[in-house]
Short mmCIF file of C-alpha atoms in Angstrom, two decimals:
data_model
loop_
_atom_site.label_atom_id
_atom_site.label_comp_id
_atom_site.label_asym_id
_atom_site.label_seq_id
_atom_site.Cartn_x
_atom_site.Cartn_y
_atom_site.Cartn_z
CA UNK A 1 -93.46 -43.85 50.25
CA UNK A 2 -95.18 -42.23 47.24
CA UNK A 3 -97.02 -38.98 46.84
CA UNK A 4 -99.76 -38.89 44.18
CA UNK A 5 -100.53 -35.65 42.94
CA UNK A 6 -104.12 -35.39 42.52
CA UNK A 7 -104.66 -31.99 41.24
CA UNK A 8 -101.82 -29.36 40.42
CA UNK A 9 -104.29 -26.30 39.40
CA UNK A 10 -105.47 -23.09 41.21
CA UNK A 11 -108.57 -22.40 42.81
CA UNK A 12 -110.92 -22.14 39.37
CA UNK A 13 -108.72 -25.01 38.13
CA UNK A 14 -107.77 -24.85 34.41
CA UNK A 15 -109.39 -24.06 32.19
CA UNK A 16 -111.23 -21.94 34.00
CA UNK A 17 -115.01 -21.43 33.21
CA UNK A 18 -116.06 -19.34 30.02
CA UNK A 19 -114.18 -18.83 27.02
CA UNK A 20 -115.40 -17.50 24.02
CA UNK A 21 -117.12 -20.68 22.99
CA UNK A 22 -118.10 -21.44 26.28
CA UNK A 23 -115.41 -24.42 26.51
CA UNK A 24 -113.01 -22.65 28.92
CA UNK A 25 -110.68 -19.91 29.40
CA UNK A 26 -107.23 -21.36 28.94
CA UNK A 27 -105.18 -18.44 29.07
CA UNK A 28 -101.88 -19.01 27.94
CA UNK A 29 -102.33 -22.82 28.36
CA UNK A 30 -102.32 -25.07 25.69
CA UNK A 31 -105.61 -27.06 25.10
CA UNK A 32 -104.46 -29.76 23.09
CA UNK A 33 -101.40 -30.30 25.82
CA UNK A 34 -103.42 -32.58 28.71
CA UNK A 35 -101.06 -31.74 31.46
CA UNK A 36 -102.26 -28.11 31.35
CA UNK A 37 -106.11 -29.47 32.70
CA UNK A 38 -105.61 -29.29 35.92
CA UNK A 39 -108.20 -29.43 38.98
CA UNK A 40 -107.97 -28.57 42.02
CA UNK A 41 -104.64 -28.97 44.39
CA UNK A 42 -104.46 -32.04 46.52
CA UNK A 43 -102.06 -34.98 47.21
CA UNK A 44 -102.23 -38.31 48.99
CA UNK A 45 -98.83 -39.23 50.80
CA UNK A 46 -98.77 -43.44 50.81
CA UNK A 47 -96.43 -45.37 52.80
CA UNK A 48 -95.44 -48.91 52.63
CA UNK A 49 -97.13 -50.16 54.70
CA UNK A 50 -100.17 -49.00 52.90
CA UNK A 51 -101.64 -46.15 54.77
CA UNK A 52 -102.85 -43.17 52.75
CA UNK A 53 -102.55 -39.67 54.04
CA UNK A 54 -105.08 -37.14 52.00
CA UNK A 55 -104.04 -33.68 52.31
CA UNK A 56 -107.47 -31.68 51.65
CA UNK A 57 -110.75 -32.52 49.85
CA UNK A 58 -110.81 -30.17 46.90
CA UNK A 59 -114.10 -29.93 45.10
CA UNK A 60 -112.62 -31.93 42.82
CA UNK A 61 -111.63 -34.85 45.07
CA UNK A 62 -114.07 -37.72 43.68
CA UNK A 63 -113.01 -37.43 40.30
CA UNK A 64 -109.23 -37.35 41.44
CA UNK A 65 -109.33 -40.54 43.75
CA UNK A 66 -111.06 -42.54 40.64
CA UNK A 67 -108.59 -41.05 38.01
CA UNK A 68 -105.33 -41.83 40.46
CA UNK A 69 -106.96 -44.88 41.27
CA UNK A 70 -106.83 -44.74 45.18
CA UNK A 71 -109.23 -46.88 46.92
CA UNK A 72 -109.03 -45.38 50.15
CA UNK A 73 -107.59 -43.02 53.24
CA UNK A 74 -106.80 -43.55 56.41
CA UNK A 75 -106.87 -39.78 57.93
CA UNK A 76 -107.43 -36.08 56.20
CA UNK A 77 -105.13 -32.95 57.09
CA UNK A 78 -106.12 -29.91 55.96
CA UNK A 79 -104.03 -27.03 55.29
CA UNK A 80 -106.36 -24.16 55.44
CA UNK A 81 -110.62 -23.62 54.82
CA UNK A 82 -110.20 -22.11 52.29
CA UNK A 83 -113.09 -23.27 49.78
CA UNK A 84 -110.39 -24.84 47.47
CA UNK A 85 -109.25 -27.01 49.40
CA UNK A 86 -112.32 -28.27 51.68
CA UNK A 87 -115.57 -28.32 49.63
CA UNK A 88 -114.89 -31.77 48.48
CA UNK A 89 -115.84 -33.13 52.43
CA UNK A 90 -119.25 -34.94 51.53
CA UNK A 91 -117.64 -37.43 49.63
CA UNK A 92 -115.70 -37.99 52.50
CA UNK A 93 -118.86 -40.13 53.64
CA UNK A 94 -117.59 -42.68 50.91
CA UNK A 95 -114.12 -42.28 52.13
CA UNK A 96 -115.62 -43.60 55.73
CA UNK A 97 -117.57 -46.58 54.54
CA UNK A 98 -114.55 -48.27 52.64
CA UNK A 99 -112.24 -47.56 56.22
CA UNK A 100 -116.01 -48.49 58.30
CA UNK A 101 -114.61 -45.85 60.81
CA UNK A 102 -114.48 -42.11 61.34
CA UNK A 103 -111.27 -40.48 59.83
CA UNK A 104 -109.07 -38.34 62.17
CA UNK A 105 -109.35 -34.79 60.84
CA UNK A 106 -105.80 -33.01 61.31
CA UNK A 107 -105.85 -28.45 61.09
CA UNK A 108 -104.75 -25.73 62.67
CA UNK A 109 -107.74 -24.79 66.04
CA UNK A 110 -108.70 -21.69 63.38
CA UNK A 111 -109.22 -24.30 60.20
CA UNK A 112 -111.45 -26.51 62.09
CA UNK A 113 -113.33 -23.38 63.85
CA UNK A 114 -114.11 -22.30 60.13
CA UNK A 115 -115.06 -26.32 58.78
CA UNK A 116 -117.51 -26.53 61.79
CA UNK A 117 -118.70 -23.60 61.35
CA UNK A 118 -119.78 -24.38 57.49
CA UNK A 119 -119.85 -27.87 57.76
CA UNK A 120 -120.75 -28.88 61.55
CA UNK A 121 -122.82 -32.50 60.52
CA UNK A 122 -119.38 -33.54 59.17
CA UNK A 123 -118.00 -33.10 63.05
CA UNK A 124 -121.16 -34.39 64.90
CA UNK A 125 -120.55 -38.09 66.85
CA UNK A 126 -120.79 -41.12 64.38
CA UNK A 127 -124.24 -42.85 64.70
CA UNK A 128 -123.19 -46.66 63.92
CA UNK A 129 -123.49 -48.63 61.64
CA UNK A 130 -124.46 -46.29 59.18
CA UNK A 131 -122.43 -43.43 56.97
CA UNK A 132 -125.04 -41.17 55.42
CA UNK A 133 -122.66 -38.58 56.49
CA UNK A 134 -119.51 -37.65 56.36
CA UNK A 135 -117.86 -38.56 59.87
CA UNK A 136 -114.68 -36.34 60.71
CA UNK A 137 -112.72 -36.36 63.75
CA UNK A 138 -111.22 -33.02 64.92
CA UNK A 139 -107.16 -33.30 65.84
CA UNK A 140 -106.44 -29.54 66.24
CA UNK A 141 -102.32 -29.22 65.56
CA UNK A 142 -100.25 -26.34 66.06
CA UNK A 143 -97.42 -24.87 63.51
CA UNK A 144 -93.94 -26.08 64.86
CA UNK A 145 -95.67 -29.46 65.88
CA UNK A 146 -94.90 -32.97 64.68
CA UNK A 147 -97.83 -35.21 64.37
CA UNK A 148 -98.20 -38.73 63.41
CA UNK A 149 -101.30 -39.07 60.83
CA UNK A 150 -102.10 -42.39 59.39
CA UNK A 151 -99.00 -43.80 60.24
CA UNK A 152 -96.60 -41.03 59.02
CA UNK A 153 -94.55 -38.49 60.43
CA UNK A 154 -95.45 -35.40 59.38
CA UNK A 155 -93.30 -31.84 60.54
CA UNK A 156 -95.83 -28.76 60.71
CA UNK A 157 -95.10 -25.22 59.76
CA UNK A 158 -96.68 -22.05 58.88
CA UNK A 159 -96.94 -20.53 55.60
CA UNK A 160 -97.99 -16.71 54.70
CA UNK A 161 -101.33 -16.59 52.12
CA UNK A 162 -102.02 -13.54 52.32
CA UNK A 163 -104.78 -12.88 54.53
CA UNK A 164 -104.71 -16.09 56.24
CA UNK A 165 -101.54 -18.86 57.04
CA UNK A 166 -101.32 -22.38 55.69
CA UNK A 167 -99.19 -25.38 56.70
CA UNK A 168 -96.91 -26.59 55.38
CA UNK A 169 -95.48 -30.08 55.53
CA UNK A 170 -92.24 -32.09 56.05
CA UNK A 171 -92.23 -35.86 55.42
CA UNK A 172 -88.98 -37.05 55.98
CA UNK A 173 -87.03 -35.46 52.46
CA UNK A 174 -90.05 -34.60 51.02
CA UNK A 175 -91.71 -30.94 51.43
CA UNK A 176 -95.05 -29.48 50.31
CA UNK A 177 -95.93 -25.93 50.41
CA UNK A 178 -99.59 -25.57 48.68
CA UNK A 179 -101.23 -21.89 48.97
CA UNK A 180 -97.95 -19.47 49.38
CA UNK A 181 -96.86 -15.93 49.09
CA UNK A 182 -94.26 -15.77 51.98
CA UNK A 183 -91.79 -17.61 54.23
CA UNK A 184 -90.38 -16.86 57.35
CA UNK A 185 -87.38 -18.12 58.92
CA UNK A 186 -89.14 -20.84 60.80
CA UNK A 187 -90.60 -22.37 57.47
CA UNK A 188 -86.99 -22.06 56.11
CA UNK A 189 -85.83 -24.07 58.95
CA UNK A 190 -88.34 -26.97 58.04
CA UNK A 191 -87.34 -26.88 54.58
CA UNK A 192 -83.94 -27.19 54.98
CA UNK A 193 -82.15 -29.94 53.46
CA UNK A 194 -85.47 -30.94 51.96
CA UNK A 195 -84.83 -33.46 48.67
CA UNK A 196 -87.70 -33.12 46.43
CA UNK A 197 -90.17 -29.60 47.09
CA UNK A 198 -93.78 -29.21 45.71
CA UNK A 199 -94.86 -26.04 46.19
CA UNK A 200 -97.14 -23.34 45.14
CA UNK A 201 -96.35 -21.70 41.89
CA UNK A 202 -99.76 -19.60 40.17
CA UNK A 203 -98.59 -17.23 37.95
CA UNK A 204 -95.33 -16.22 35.95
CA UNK A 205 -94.47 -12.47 35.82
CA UNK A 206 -96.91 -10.64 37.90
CA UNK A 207 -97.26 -10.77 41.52
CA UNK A 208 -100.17 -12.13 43.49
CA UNK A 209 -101.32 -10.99 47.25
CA UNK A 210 -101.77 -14.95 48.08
CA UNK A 211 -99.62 -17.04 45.77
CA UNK A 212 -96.16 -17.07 44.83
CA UNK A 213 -94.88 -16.36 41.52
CA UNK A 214 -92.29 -17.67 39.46
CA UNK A 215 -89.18 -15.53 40.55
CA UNK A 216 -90.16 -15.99 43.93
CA UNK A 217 -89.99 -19.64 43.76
CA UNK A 218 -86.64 -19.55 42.13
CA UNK A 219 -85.53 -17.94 44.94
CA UNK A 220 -86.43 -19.85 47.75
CA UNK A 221 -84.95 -23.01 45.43
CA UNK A 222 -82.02 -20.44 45.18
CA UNK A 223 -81.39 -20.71 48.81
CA UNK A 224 -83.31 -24.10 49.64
CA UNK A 225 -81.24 -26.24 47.03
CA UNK A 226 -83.84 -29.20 46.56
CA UNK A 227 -82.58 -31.87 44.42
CA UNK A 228 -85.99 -31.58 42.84
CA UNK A 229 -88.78 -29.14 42.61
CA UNK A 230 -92.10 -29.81 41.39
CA UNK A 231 -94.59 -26.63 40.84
CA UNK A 232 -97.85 -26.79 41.80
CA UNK A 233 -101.59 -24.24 42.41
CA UNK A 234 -100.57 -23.58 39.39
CA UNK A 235 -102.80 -20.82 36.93
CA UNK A 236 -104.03 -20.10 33.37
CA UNK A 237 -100.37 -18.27 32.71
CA UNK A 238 -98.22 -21.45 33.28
CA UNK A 239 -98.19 -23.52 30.23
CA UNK A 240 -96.48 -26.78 30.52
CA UNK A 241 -94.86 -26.78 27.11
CA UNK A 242 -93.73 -23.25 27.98
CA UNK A 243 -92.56 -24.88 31.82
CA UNK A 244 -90.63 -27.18 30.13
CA UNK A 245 -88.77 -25.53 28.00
CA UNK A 246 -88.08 -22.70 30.27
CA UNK A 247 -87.84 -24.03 33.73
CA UNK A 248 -83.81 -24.30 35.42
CA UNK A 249 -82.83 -27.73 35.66
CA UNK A 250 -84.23 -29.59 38.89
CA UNK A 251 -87.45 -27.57 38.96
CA UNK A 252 -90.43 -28.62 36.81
CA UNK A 253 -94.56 -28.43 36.52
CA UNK A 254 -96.37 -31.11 38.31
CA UNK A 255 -99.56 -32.28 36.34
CA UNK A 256 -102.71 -33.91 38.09
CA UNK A 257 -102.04 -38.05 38.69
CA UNK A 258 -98.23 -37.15 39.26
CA UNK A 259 -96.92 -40.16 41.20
CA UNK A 260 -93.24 -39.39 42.93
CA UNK A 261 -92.16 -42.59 44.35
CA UNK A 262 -89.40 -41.57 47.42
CA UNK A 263 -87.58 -44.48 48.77
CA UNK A 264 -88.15 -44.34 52.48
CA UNK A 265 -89.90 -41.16 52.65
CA UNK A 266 -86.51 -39.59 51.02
CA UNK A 267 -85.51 -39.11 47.58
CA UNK A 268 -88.01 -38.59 45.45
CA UNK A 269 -88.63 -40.21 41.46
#
């Protein structure tokens, strides 16, 4: 199994639009340093046997799939609708032309409420032969569930962001906890033992009402103990020069085309 990072950066991505020249606001990130443009988060989970799992369609998603150079998906779960993380769907259309099928759609009963609501064309009945649209079918999943999507077993549980929850996933060793501020006892249970962690990191000494910072992270590695922990969501304050220099050993930034190659769905290069 291998799990491609597509993009590692918060929801205005960095840079983020303006700057003083008009070129950006980069914060505290580097320009020259390429691992601190990042667009919007995503991954695709690939097993052996060559199914692709894509976990959201940022707005960025086109771009990413050509960059990472991934022809193709076999199914879509989406962690929350939040605009992120979902306004990529029309090129999903593409997506369903290369399979020549709808793609199974996998969310929480609330997640696809919202996506219907904004983007109900995407859920209507295919119309053969034709894709002019994208073609999405709804799999409403439940925290606490297992499902299998595109081949792969994939543990659900809830996250806290905030205002609204997110899932989070368990493949086999391999966790990912995009959009964070809080876990509970349940998500701790999923995590437990997990081998390599990706997981929402946005900002470095402040606190945020929806994302995690970097002391809270440290802590749930504190108690989690992954082998490895790659940082993701990640804002204009977290430089990767800075990351890398700083970081405890076993926890690092991710950067967008990130490729961690796990040897049957467990540990994690």
């Amino acid at each position: 199994m291998k799990v491609t990072l597509l993009g590692t950066g918060g929801s205005a991505g960095v840079p983020m639009i303006g700057g003083a020249d008009g070129g950006g606001d980069w914060g505290a990130c580097d320009p020259g340093e390429p691992r601190n443009r990042r667009t919007r988060t995503s991954i695709v989970v690939e097993i052996v046997q060559g199914q692709r799992l894509l976990v959201d369609t940022s707005p960025d998603m086109r771009g990413q799939l050509l960059d990472c150079r991934i022809a193709g998906v076999d199914a879509v779960l989406f962690t929350h609708a939040h605009a992120d993380h979902i306004t990529g769907l029309d090129d999903v259309r593409i997506l369903n032309r290369i399979a020549g099928r709808p793609l199974a759609a996998f969310a929480t009963a609330e997640t696809l409420a919202e996506m219907t609501h904004r983007f109900g064309y995407a859920f209507r009945a295919w119309e053969p032969p034709h894709f002019y649209r994208p073609v999405l079918e709804a799999k409403p999943v439940r925290p606490g569930e297992t499902i299998e999507a595109a081949g792969i077993s994939v543990r659900l549980f809830a996250q806290n962001h905030g205002r609204v929850e997110t899932l989070g996933l368990r493949i086999g060793d391999f966790g990912y906890s995009t959009d964070v501020v809080a876990l509970d006892e349940a998500a701790f249970a999923a995590l437990a033992g997990v081998d390599t962690w990706v997981v929402d990191c946005f900002l470095r000494g402040d606190t945020h009402f929806s994302h995690a910072n970097l002391d809270t992270v440290l802590g749930w590695v504190d108690r989690l103990k992954p082998r490895r922990t790659v940082l993701t969501h990640m804002g204009t304050e977290m430089d990767w020069a800075w990351m890398r220099d700083n970081l405890p050993p076993g926890v690092e930034a991710g950067f967008d085309g990130m490729v961690l190659a796990c040897a049957s769905a467990r540990r994690c290069v």
